Amino acid sequence: MGNFLKFGLIGLGVCLILFIIAAVVFMAVFDPNDYKDRISRAVRDETGRTLTFDGDIGLTFFPSLGVRLGGLSLSNAEGFGPEPMVSVRSALVTVRLVPLLMGKVRFGRLELDRPVLNLGRDAQGRANWDDLVGRKPGEPEKAGHGKAFDLDVAGVAVTGGELTWDDRRADVRFVLGGLDVTTGAITKGGLFPVKLSVHFDCRHPDARGTLTMEGQSSLDLAERQYGHMDMRAAIQAEGASIPGGKLDGKLSFQFLALDFNKETAQVTGLECSAYGATLLADGTIRGLTDGLEAASADLTLQPADLRAVLAALGAPASDTANAKALTAVGGSVRFDFKPGRLAVEDMELSVDGTRIVGKGTVERGGSWPRFTAHLDVGDLDLDRYLPPEHVADGEASKEPVKSGLMDDTVLPGKVIRRLDFDLDAKIARLTLGKAHFSNVAVAARGADGLVTIDPVSAEAYGGTLKTTGTVDARQGVPVTATRTEVAHLDVAGLARDVTGKSEYAGIADYSSSLNARGERMRDLLGTLGGEFSFKLSDGVFPGVDLAGLARSTHSARDRQGTVEAAGTDSTRFGSISGTGTIKDGVVTNKDLEVMAPGLRADGHGAVSLVTRQIDYMVRAKLVPTGEGQGGKSSKDLIGVLVPIHVTGTIDKPHYWVSVREYVKALGGVVVDTVGTVLGGVKSVVKGVGSALDRSSGGNGTESAQPERKKFLGIF
């Protein structure tokens, strides 16, 4: 046994010596540089390209068999400039000896120093590598191409690499430079460490910066499977094409699997941070090379200051009434995508403490996609997100003529005819215009030019509100129809929240059925028609003391001129009720009835919603009552009608009495000065009659009177 081992070792030594002698002799008599021209001619004959050796070719035998190239370049395709398509300053490729002696190819470390790759596409879409790798459709693969390649490399080291992409068809050009890549041993399906760093400089789009990446990867070339684990990447970039002009982002994921045979990709534990926001994702994709077939993901946005994010992105600042609005936004959602359909499920958002849950879809439809949404919202203070001018005392909506809103298009027919949606939303508590609502429900649908709202409902201040309506643009100009019901609304609570004052009181009931035609606000108001009814019970009407004005008029019956109501006056009433009609934007009421302690009144008149002018008369008289407001000084007034004019505008109503008319009333003359006005209303646009063209009634003294308060838009 010992002799056998002894002679075996001797034989192995002799073989090694013979191999070394053969290698020395081979190196002495064989020079690979003698074959440069032959190799170049073969490449030119096969591809039409020129392969240039800029340095010597060297051979290595120990510890690995390999080839070292001093410099190499391959010319570009015709029409892509003089720069080589591929070049390298030096390269080393080795094969490990022991596996080679066993009939297996196992590469040693692959080293590339300053490899340069110039890729491009001309204006016709032809790439500069098409002549090298292109194969006509249906052409069979050459023999041997189907054999699986068993990849085994001791490692890869790339230093100073550069990649240029010049797409003349899309006018895009970028350069990746300073590419450094190092890996560990690469085997089929095995994990290996990888580290990469590169800087880039793009002309179109304008962007430049650096990218670093580190983690573990795996390759299976035969099965076309690629995996990456525990990857961490960082990017710093700037340029005109970078949102906000500057980017400092980080990306990491636990696992990314790419399977090009199955055309699938899967990522888990993805975390992307940039611009002050962090997004988490887990998802899958099907369709990598032949077009996207499906995608699904679970997304989570960690709480972020959306205002700061938008500012970092260079977006305009959000002009909201509350400076802290949109500073705490986060949530999660799941989406599923297939060509033609995007479904959003399990959405749960938190916006400044407001919880929003829901789901929805976007589907390919006609000219516009079809949208569906079902939302459930907690406590929502919408005033926080409106522009400041829409919240401050309602000033923005007081005079639409001055603010230009009258000529704004609010119902564009072309848009309505393209809408296709289905919306259902519930809001537990809503604040809008400083008013508070609860159990708000909205259901709206639109298709083929018809939008239906059925209903918008809410509870507020001890009462209920409900509106239904349609906007029909199927025949051209939109036609709008609405029905509104308000029941048992506490006016005092509403007024206190909206105005901050306690001047109003009462329980309101209101109903209306209205219709209009047009796209602009002016057209809608000018064509508004329908009917309405209202009743206010047990309340206070500010701006005028009807009984007091009657007494003041009686006291001034021997004088000339008018008697004005004071701005601080008010009337306590048991009820105010009436019905009315609207035609061409003119509101007409003929049966106003006021019942108050010691006072009865009726009224009639008109209001133009276009010019916002008022021509109205209230005929008040004192009545006997045990708890009346008349007192002893009012005995002479019992049963006498006092004609109180209401003129001016909706925003600046004037309450006044003509002493001369009152004296006539004492003599039995019936005062009804607005009859001719009501009969002469013809056109809102051209004017609503001589009375409605006036900003005040009586004589010229009323126009200089101080502003009067309106009562929730009724006067």
XYZ file of C-alpha atoms in Angstrom:
715
model
C 0.000 0.000 0.000
C 2.809 2.342 0.907
C 4.650 1.647 -2.326
C 1.480 2.290 -4.316
C 1.020 5.691 -2.656
C 4.695 6.478 -3.129
C 4.678 5.692 -6.847
C 1.361 7.520 -7.273
C 2.777 10.711 -5.822
C 5.853 10.388 -7.983
C 3.694 9.978 -11.069
C 1.607 13.010 -10.152
C 4.763 15.052 -9.689
C 6.103 13.947 -13.051
C 2.827 14.926 -14.723
C 2.939 18.335 -13.065
C 6.500 18.877 -14.201
C 5.596 17.834 -17.747
C 2.618 20.254 -17.701
C 4.826 23.089 -16.554
C 7.422 22.269 -19.220
C 4.684 22.114 -21.860
C 3.280 25.464 -20.691
C 6.711 27.075 -20.822
C 7.335 25.692 -24.291
C 3.832 26.830 -25.401
C 4.422 30.339 -24.112
C 7.805 30.415 -25.797
C 6.586 29.368 -29.239
C 2.955 30.676 -29.234
C 2.136 34.397 -29.348
C -1.632 35.170 -29.410
C -0.878 38.637 -30.765
C -0.031 36.976 -34.069
C -3.744 36.192 -34.433
C -5.080 39.762 -33.962
C -5.498 40.410 -37.662
C -7.115 37.035 -38.249
C -9.608 37.655 -35.422
C -10.368 41.165 -36.718
C -10.999 39.887 -40.254
C -13.323 37.189 -38.962
C -15.352 39.732 -36.994
C -15.515 42.069 -39.996
C -16.613 39.268 -42.300
C -19.298 38.125 -39.862
C -20.670 41.504 -38.682
C -19.260 44.192 -40.929
C -17.779 45.834 -37.820
C -14.140 46.557 -37.098
C -12.570 44.933 -34.034
C -9.481 46.857 -32.956
C -6.847 45.663 -30.490
C -5.247 48.656 -28.796
C -2.936 46.591 -26.616
C -1.282 43.211 -26.377
C -3.001 39.936 -25.676
C -1.418 38.039 -22.824
C -1.876 34.506 -21.487
C -1.896 33.335 -17.877
C -1.449 29.745 -16.691
C -1.356 29.866 -12.903
C -3.286 29.785 -10.744
C -5.865 30.019 -13.564
C -5.715 29.704 -17.297
C -6.763 32.945 -18.891
C -6.420 35.805 -21.344
C -5.532 39.405 -20.543
C -6.450 42.072 -23.054
C -4.623 45.363 -23.083
C -7.300 47.254 -24.986
C -10.186 46.389 -27.288
C -12.877 48.234 -29.264
C -15.692 47.363 -31.660
C -16.811 49.956 -34.195
C -20.324 51.374 -34.241
C -23.016 50.661 -36.782
C -23.188 52.842 -39.860
C -24.912 56.160 -39.187
C -24.181 56.219 -35.427
C -20.974 58.241 -35.414
C -17.267 57.442 -35.190
C -17.194 56.439 -31.517
C -16.828 52.691 -30.917
C -19.942 50.855 -29.833
C -17.947 48.848 -27.263
C -14.503 49.477 -25.847
C -12.480 48.422 -22.816
C -9.147 49.650 -21.578
C -8.151 46.252 -20.157
C -9.831 42.957 -19.343
C -8.962 39.690 -17.687
C -10.842 36.432 -18.266
C -9.621 33.249 -16.562
C -10.709 29.622 -16.291
C -9.911 27.584 -13.183
C -7.535 24.703 -13.928
C -8.782 21.899 -11.677
C -12.404 21.965 -12.939
C -11.067 22.268 -16.484
C -9.033 19.066 -16.045
C -12.304 17.409 -15.011
C -14.036 18.603 -18.183
C -15.965 21.468 -16.612
C -15.672 25.189 -17.387
C -15.431 27.265 -14.216
C -14.447 30.887 -14.697
C -12.144 32.695 -12.389
C -12.557 36.384 -11.608
C -13.743 38.538 -14.507
C -12.149 41.994 -14.480
C -13.049 44.905 -16.739
C -11.303 48.243 -16.519
C -13.117 51.213 -18.018
C -15.594 49.407 -20.253
C -17.521 51.846 -22.462
C -20.823 50.992 -24.132
C -22.404 53.465 -26.587
C -25.988 52.509 -27.388
C -28.415 54.477 -29.488
C -31.383 54.599 -31.795
C -31.731 56.725 -34.903
C -34.713 58.814 -35.973
C -36.257 55.827 -37.758
C -36.093 53.651 -34.625
C -33.149 51.485 -35.739
C -30.836 50.511 -32.855
C -27.077 50.250 -33.293
C -27.036 46.620 -32.114
C -29.770 45.298 -34.403
C -27.242 43.909 -36.886
C -25.459 42.003 -34.106
C -28.313 40.336 -32.215
C -31.285 40.664 -34.549
C -32.939 37.496 -35.832
C -35.827 37.424 -38.262
C -39.159 36.260 -36.852
C -39.539 32.494 -37.195
C -35.849 31.902 -37.872
C -34.722 28.751 -35.991
C -31.937 28.980 -33.467
C -28.544 27.717 -34.524
C -27.366 24.374 -33.237
C -26.042 24.498 -29.732
C -27.969 27.613 -28.691
C -30.494 25.557 -26.794
C -27.959 24.020 -24.469
C -28.149 25.374 -20.945
C -25.172 27.402 -19.784
C -23.954 26.441 -16.322
C -22.768 29.795 -14.962
C -19.928 29.654 -12.449
C -17.748 32.746 -11.972
C -15.428 33.428 -9.073
C -16.435 37.085 -9.143
C -16.846 40.190 -11.283
C -15.047 43.501 -10.920
C -15.909 46.466 -13.150
C -14.173 49.806 -12.601
C -14.766 53.119 -14.331
C -17.486 51.815 -16.644
C -19.544 54.108 -18.852
C -22.862 53.714 -20.680
C -24.262 56.242 -23.150
C -27.808 56.080 -24.486
C -28.671 58.418 -27.375
C -32.244 58.065 -28.615
C -32.697 60.465 -31.499
C -36.234 59.299 -32.113
C -37.404 60.251 -28.607
C -34.814 63.040 -28.212
C -33.443 61.435 -25.049
C -29.792 61.237 -24.123
C -28.142 60.184 -20.860
C -24.725 59.079 -19.738
C -23.906 56.699 -16.905
C -20.319 57.140 -15.812
C -18.011 56.012 -13.072
C -19.715 52.610 -12.972
C -18.112 50.398 -10.336
C -19.444 46.884 -9.759
C -18.066 44.159 -7.523
C -19.588 40.760 -6.799
C -18.780 37.591 -4.955
C -18.741 34.139 -6.491
C -21.617 33.646 -8.926
C -23.119 30.180 -9.267
C -26.370 28.904 -10.694
C -29.180 29.830 -8.277
C -26.761 30.768 -5.504
C -26.744 34.059 -3.640
C -23.781 36.349 -4.125
C -23.022 39.812 -2.732
C -23.132 42.723 -5.156
C -22.169 46.357 -4.804
C -22.709 49.062 -7.408
C -22.128 52.782 -7.712
C -22.591 55.042 -10.711
C -23.063 58.682 -11.563
C -25.322 59.840 -14.390
C -25.685 62.932 -16.534
C -28.760 63.275 -18.768
C -29.342 65.968 -21.347
C -32.940 65.107 -22.216
C -34.369 64.912 -19.631
C -32.139 67.275 -17.669
C -30.951 65.234 -14.669
C -27.624 64.399 -13.062
C -26.595 62.683 -9.870
C -25.322 59.478 -8.288
C -26.775 56.049 -7.545
C -25.456 53.441 -5.123
C -26.781 49.930 -4.496
C -25.767 47.059 -2.253
C -27.265 43.668 -1.445
C -27.397 40.056 -2.579
C -28.430 38.588 -5.922
C -28.884 35.232 -7.651
C -28.931 34.208 -11.318
C -30.232 31.232 -13.227
C -29.603 32.000 -16.890
C -31.023 28.701 -18.115
C -34.381 29.313 -16.419
C -34.155 33.105 -16.917
C -34.723 33.689 -13.224
C -33.155 36.526 -11.265
C -33.448 37.226 -7.559
C -32.334 40.064 -5.303
C -32.448 40.139 -1.503
C -31.906 42.762 1.174
C -31.146 45.432 -1.412
C -30.478 49.013 -0.379
C -30.214 51.838 -2.872
C -29.696 55.575 -2.565
C -29.995 58.268 -5.194
C -29.068 61.928 -5.186
C -30.078 63.921 -8.248
C -30.695 67.446 -9.447
C -31.766 69.124 -12.652
C -34.671 70.845 -14.345
C -36.437 67.529 -14.985
C -36.247 66.462 -11.338
C -39.454 67.380 -9.441
C -38.555 70.209 -7.121
C -35.150 70.471 -8.792
C -33.496 68.133 -6.289
C -33.959 64.555 -5.110
C -32.471 62.717 -2.159
C -34.147 59.327 -2.034
C -33.662 55.882 -0.590
C -35.074 52.535 -1.667
C -34.840 49.105 -0.127
C -36.618 45.783 -0.386
C -36.426 42.392 1.241
C -36.884 40.331 -1.898
C -37.366 40.865 -5.635
C -37.886 37.894 -7.960
C -37.922 38.150 -11.766
C -38.974 35.155 -13.882
C -38.831 35.957 -17.587
C -40.081 32.525 -18.603
C -43.280 33.119 -16.646
C -43.182 36.876 -17.319
C -43.679 37.641 -13.612
C -42.102 39.840 -10.976
C -42.708 39.862 -7.236
C -41.455 42.286 -4.617
C -41.837 42.162 -0.836
C -40.804 44.638 1.824
C -40.305 47.537 -0.589
C -39.657 50.845 1.154
C -39.186 54.066 -0.786
C -38.407 57.382 0.914
C -38.170 60.745 -0.854
C -39.367 64.320 -0.448
C -40.263 63.715 3.184
C -42.629 60.808 2.509
C -42.187 57.053 2.892
C -44.105 54.482 0.842
C -44.226 50.760 1.656
C -45.279 48.170 -0.930
C -45.708 44.459 -1.599
C -46.836 43.462 -5.046
C -46.701 41.328 -8.160
C -46.551 42.057 -11.888
C -47.369 39.801 -14.832
C -46.135 40.767 -18.281
C -42.527 41.983 -18.287
C -41.486 42.008 -21.918
C -44.647 41.531 -23.978
C -46.737 44.231 -22.335
C -48.230 44.575 -18.868
C -50.973 41.993 -18.296
C -51.763 42.458 -14.609
C -50.431 44.081 -11.448
C -51.501 44.109 -7.825
C -49.996 45.669 -4.736
C -50.593 46.604 -1.122
C -49.436 50.172 -0.561
C -48.935 51.991 2.730
C -48.113 55.666 3.031
C -46.598 56.418 6.402
C -47.932 59.614 8.050
C -46.413 62.574 6.243
C -46.712 66.336 6.007
C -48.308 66.623 2.575
C -47.763 70.382 2.470
C -44.025 69.873 2.959
C -44.012 67.086 0.359
C -45.719 69.307 -2.214
C -43.316 72.147 -1.442
C -40.337 69.798 -1.918
C -41.823 68.681 -5.243
C -42.058 72.303 -6.338
C -45.868 72.222 -6.455
C -47.844 75.384 -5.613
C -48.509 75.819 -1.916
C -51.964 74.762 -0.764
C -53.885 77.910 0.160
C -56.123 76.616 2.920
C -57.943 78.380 5.708
C -56.101 76.265 8.284
C -52.320 76.422 7.970
C -52.017 72.966 9.554
C -54.337 71.288 7.065
C -52.795 68.337 5.183
C -49.883 68.064 7.621
C -50.750 64.528 8.773
C -51.715 62.323 5.831
C -51.246 58.559 5.654
C -53.000 55.294 5.040
C -53.084 52.047 3.148
C -54.733 50.707 0.013
C -54.754 47.648 -2.193
C -55.051 47.921 -5.944
C -55.503 45.410 -8.750
C -54.789 46.395 -12.323
C -55.631 44.715 -15.590
C -55.605 46.411 -18.991
C -58.719 48.560 -19.040
C -59.538 48.306 -15.335
C -58.058 49.538 -12.054
C -59.729 48.428 -8.813
C -58.968 50.035 -5.451
C -59.901 47.928 -2.436
C -59.514 48.153 1.336
C -58.632 51.838 1.261
C -58.143 53.302 4.724
C -56.769 56.830 4.943
C -56.170 59.282 7.743
C -56.191 62.964 6.802
C -55.496 65.257 9.753
C -57.259 62.790 12.010
C -60.214 62.221 9.660
C -60.671 58.535 8.880
C -61.686 57.700 5.302
C -62.417 54.143 4.194
C -63.728 52.970 0.884
C -63.188 51.355 -2.469
C -63.508 52.263 -6.126
C -62.804 51.387 -9.723
C -61.631 53.086 -12.888
C -62.613 51.327 -16.094
C -61.991 52.087 -19.707
C -65.220 53.450 -21.124
C -66.211 55.884 -23.850
C -64.421 59.180 -24.307
C -63.712 59.242 -20.561
C -63.102 56.384 -18.112
C -65.906 55.179 -15.864
C -65.401 55.873 -12.164
C -67.088 54.273 -9.170
C -66.428 55.165 -5.546
C -67.921 54.159 -2.203
C -66.651 56.198 0.739
C -67.273 56.270 4.468
C -65.860 59.340 6.211
C -65.618 60.143 9.905
C -65.426 63.730 11.196
C -64.623 66.079 8.298
C -64.022 69.795 8.731
C -64.145 70.881 5.106
C -63.587 74.530 6.035
C -59.982 73.687 6.885
C -59.232 72.871 3.260
C -61.103 75.689 1.514
C -59.335 78.936 0.540
C -59.403 81.465 3.387
C -61.750 83.854 1.556
C -64.456 81.165 1.355
C -64.518 80.756 5.117
C -64.160 84.280 6.486
C -67.717 85.407 7.265
C -68.966 84.128 3.917
C -67.729 87.255 2.163
C -66.778 85.439 -1.036
C -70.354 84.519 -1.830
C -72.096 87.780 -0.904
C -71.912 89.532 -4.245
C -71.322 87.176 -7.153
C -71.650 90.009 -9.636
C -68.637 91.790 -8.183
C -66.557 88.630 -7.831
C -67.168 87.621 -11.451
C -68.979 84.414 -10.566
C -72.039 85.351 -12.629
C -70.183 84.686 -15.890
C -68.380 81.561 -14.690
C -69.319 78.273 -16.385
C -70.529 76.025 -13.574
C -72.266 73.291 -15.598
C -70.266 72.695 -18.805
C -72.418 70.608 -21.122
C -69.499 68.973 -22.963
C -68.063 67.718 -19.685
C -71.415 66.464 -18.376
C -72.016 64.456 -21.545
C -68.685 62.688 -21.081
C -69.136 61.857 -17.403
C -69.629 58.249 -16.393
C -69.545 57.730 -12.627
C -71.283 56.203 -9.629
C -70.647 57.752 -6.214
C -71.935 56.862 -2.766
C -70.523 58.659 0.260
C -71.384 58.884 3.935
C -69.967 61.418 6.376
C -70.541 60.997 10.090
C -70.027 64.679 10.912
C -69.347 67.527 8.483
C -68.408 71.171 8.984
C -68.980 73.438 5.986
C -69.290 77.198 6.010
C -68.990 76.991 9.814
C -72.258 75.042 9.899
C -72.304 71.562 11.406
C -74.063 68.564 9.889
C -74.293 64.904 10.845
C -75.201 61.657 9.104
C -74.535 63.193 5.705
C -75.308 60.933 2.744
C -74.574 61.604 -0.921
C -75.568 59.403 -3.852
C -74.807 60.598 -7.365
C -74.637 58.947 -10.746
C -73.854 60.160 -14.215
C -73.931 58.603 -17.676
C -74.828 59.586 -21.248
C -75.280 63.259 -20.356
C -77.604 62.738 -17.375
C -76.411 63.350 -13.801
C -78.731 62.230 -11.011
C -78.368 63.177 -7.342
C -80.647 61.124 -5.145
C -80.227 62.168 -2.443
C -78.029 64.613 -0.598
C -79.321 64.389 2.947
C -78.161 65.399 6.405
C -79.242 66.109 9.954
C -78.498 69.562 11.344
C -79.558 71.693 14.303
C -82.399 69.445 15.368
C -83.792 69.126 11.855
C -83.247 67.381 8.555
C -82.260 68.468 5.045
C -82.768 66.571 1.812
C -82.156 67.473 -1.819
C -82.635 65.480 -4.988
C -81.989 66.653 -8.492
C -80.903 66.055 -12.059
C -78.726 67.790 -14.619
C -79.727 66.746 -18.126
C -77.346 67.701 -20.939
C -78.433 65.023 -23.387
C -80.145 67.504 -25.700
C -77.527 70.253 -25.551
C -77.734 73.039 -22.959
C -77.932 71.534 -19.429
C -81.378 71.551 -17.789
C -81.312 71.410 -13.996
C -84.158 70.309 -11.716
C -84.067 70.088 -7.907
C -86.377 69.325 -4.994
C -85.378 70.465 -1.516
C -86.937 69.770 1.873
C -85.857 71.363 5.167
C -87.699 70.343 8.329
C -87.521 71.739 11.876
C -84.171 73.514 11.489
C -83.063 75.510 14.530
C -82.180 78.861 12.989
C -80.644 80.196 16.205
C -78.042 77.436 16.357
C -77.286 77.730 12.646
C -76.924 81.508 12.804
C -74.773 81.342 15.918
C -72.305 78.958 14.242
C -72.252 80.703 10.869
C -72.210 84.356 11.980
C -70.993 84.087 15.560
C -74.006 86.102 16.683
C -77.321 85.272 18.347
C -79.543 87.717 16.447
C -81.628 85.077 14.698
C -83.991 82.558 16.221
C -86.760 80.275 15.121
C -87.590 76.858 13.740
C -87.506 76.745 9.939
C -89.398 74.547 7.494
C -88.851 74.968 3.765
C -89.626 73.131 0.554
C -89.038 73.955 -3.084
C -89.210 72.494 -6.568
C -86.983 74.439 -8.946
C -85.615 74.201 -12.450
C -83.151 76.168 -14.560
C -81.363 76.050 -17.882
C -77.837 77.045 -18.847
C -74.143 76.585 -18.199
C -73.240 79.936 -16.612
C -74.409 81.151 -13.232
C -76.039 84.151 -14.898
C -78.018 81.889 -17.234
C -79.064 79.569 -14.410
C -80.341 82.444 -12.288
C -81.968 84.157 -15.250
C -83.970 81.046 -16.193
C -84.691 79.823 -12.680
C -88.300 78.840 -12.149
C -90.461 76.847 -9.762
C -92.308 77.184 -6.498
C -91.493 77.192 -2.803
C -92.975 77.476 0.665
C -91.512 78.387 4.021
C -92.416 78.776 7.671
C -90.463 80.174 10.613
C -91.823 79.546 14.091
C -91.097 81.038 17.507
C -88.164 83.218 16.577
C -86.587 86.623 16.245
C -86.236 88.574 12.984
C -83.339 91.075 13.123
C -82.969 94.318 11.211
C -86.449 95.731 11.802
C -88.915 96.121 14.702
C -92.248 96.058 12.901
C -94.270 97.176 15.922
C -91.763 99.834 16.852
C -91.618 101.094 13.273
C -95.421 101.322 13.256
C -95.393 103.388 16.472
C -92.632 105.628 15.153
C -94.556 106.199 11.949
C -97.696 107.106 13.892
C -95.741 109.576 16.000
C -94.284 111.175 12.833
C -97.592 111.401 10.936
C -97.483 115.208 11.033
C -94.042 115.304 9.366
C -92.875 114.736 5.810
C -90.309 112.189 4.505
C -89.752 108.641 5.728
C -89.250 106.738 8.939
C -86.281 104.324 8.895
C -85.710 101.140 10.884
C -82.616 101.056 13.073
C -79.964 98.443 12.374
C -80.213 97.112 15.906
C -83.972 96.541 15.753
C -85.586 93.107 15.770
C -89.031 91.551 15.769
C -89.996 88.621 17.924
C -92.608 86.530 16.167
C -94.719 83.453 16.635
C -94.570 82.534 12.973
C -93.596 83.842 9.553
C -94.943 81.827 6.634
C -95.584 82.090 2.933
C -95.416 80.549 -0.489
C -94.095 81.815 -3.748
C -93.135 81.246 -7.314
C -89.992 81.887 -9.292
C -89.994 82.778 -12.970
C -86.991 83.872 -15.022
C -85.035 84.474 -11.840
C -87.655 86.700 -10.185
C -88.982 85.480 -6.836
C -92.582 86.478 -6.222
C -94.449 86.158 -2.937
C -98.043 87.288 -2.374
C -99.061 85.681 0.896
C -96.477 86.508 3.541
C -98.051 86.201 6.983
C -96.403 87.398 10.192
C -97.903 86.604 13.573
C -96.196 88.197 16.560
C -97.211 89.281 20.055
C -99.386 92.370 19.566
C -98.727 92.437 15.825
C -100.089 90.983 12.636
C -98.614 91.576 9.182
C -98.931 90.412 5.621
C -96.657 91.061 2.692
C -96.094 90.718 -1.012
C -93.444 91.667 -3.511
C -90.611 90.480 -5.688
C -86.866 89.892 -5.598
C -84.567 89.606 -8.624
C -81.883 86.943 -8.163
C -79.935 88.358 -11.108
C -79.778 92.032 -10.102
C -80.311 91.072 -6.419
C -82.753 93.986 -6.032
C -85.830 93.926 -3.772
C -89.268 95.499 -4.139
C -91.406 94.307 -1.241
C -94.055 95.635 1.096
C -95.061 94.479 4.545
C -98.377 95.808 5.853
C -98.292 95.659 9.632
C -100.926 96.460 12.204
C -101.061 96.253 15.968
C -103.649 94.008 17.582
C -104.926 93.830 21.154
C -103.026 91.388 23.355
C -102.519 90.896 27.029
C -98.804 90.604 26.522
C -98.516 92.806 23.458
C -95.744 95.171 22.592
C -98.035 98.170 22.040
C -98.486 99.577 25.544
C -100.765 102.479 26.336
C -99.213 104.742 23.703
C -100.283 102.357 20.928
C -104.043 102.359 21.536
C -104.642 104.724 18.678
C -102.793 102.341 16.299
C -104.931 99.250 16.877
C -106.170 97.966 13.497
C -104.371 100.600 11.408
C -102.191 99.206 8.583
C -98.656 100.597 8.420
C -97.084 100.150 4.914
C -93.436 99.144 5.448
C -91.305 99.114 2.278
C -88.379 96.767 1.811
C -86.082 97.912 -1.017
C -82.410 97.969 -1.879
C -80.564 94.750 -2.544
C -80.443 91.320 -0.976
C -77.142 92.238 0.618
C -78.245 95.748 1.686
C -82.001 95.769 2.360
C -83.703 99.041 3.396
C -86.774 99.099 5.651
C -88.705 102.353 5.573
C -92.190 103.874 5.760
C -93.449 106.872 3.808
C -95.265 109.195 6.198
C -97.482 110.422 3.347
C -98.582 106.870 2.525
C -99.255 106.223 6.197
C -101.459 109.321 6.418
C -103.379 108.070 3.396
C -103.759 104.709 5.137
C -105.267 106.493 8.108
C -107.783 107.953 5.672
C -108.724 104.523 4.311
C -106.655 104.509 1.126
C -105.406 101.057 0.292
C -101.654 101.120 -0.105
C -100.445 98.573 -2.651
C -97.640 100.167 -4.569
C -96.026 96.967 -5.778
C -98.941 95.690 -7.854
C -97.797 97.386 -11.014
C -94.293 96.069 -10.429
C -95.415 92.469 -10.175
C -97.458 92.795 -13.344
C -94.705 94.449 -15.316
C -91.912 91.937 -14.831
C -90.785 90.883 -18.313
C -87.084 90.193 -18.557
C -84.524 89.562 -15.880
C -81.595 90.281 -18.161
C -83.008 93.589 -19.422
C -84.481 94.592 -16.055
C -87.234 93.501 -13.751
C -89.404 96.573 -13.971
C -88.989 100.110 -12.807
C -89.350 99.241 -9.145
C -86.744 96.458 -9.268
C -84.286 98.800 -11.030
C -84.249 101.049 -7.970
C -81.823 100.426 -5.139
C -84.225 102.104 -2.684
C -87.855 103.122 -2.498
C -89.724 106.301 -1.667
C -87.663 109.409 -2.333
C -83.947 109.892 -2.712
C -83.250 110.048 0.996
C -83.297 106.273 1.392
C -80.235 105.570 -0.795
C -77.877 107.080 1.730
C -79.164 105.030 4.624
C -76.872 102.580 6.464
C -76.721 98.877 5.516
C -79.450 96.611 6.811
C -79.089 92.973 7.734
C -80.590 90.185 5.680
C -82.451 87.282 7.214
C -80.813 84.131 5.821
C -81.403 85.315 2.257
C -85.208 85.683 2.591
C -85.155 89.486 2.391
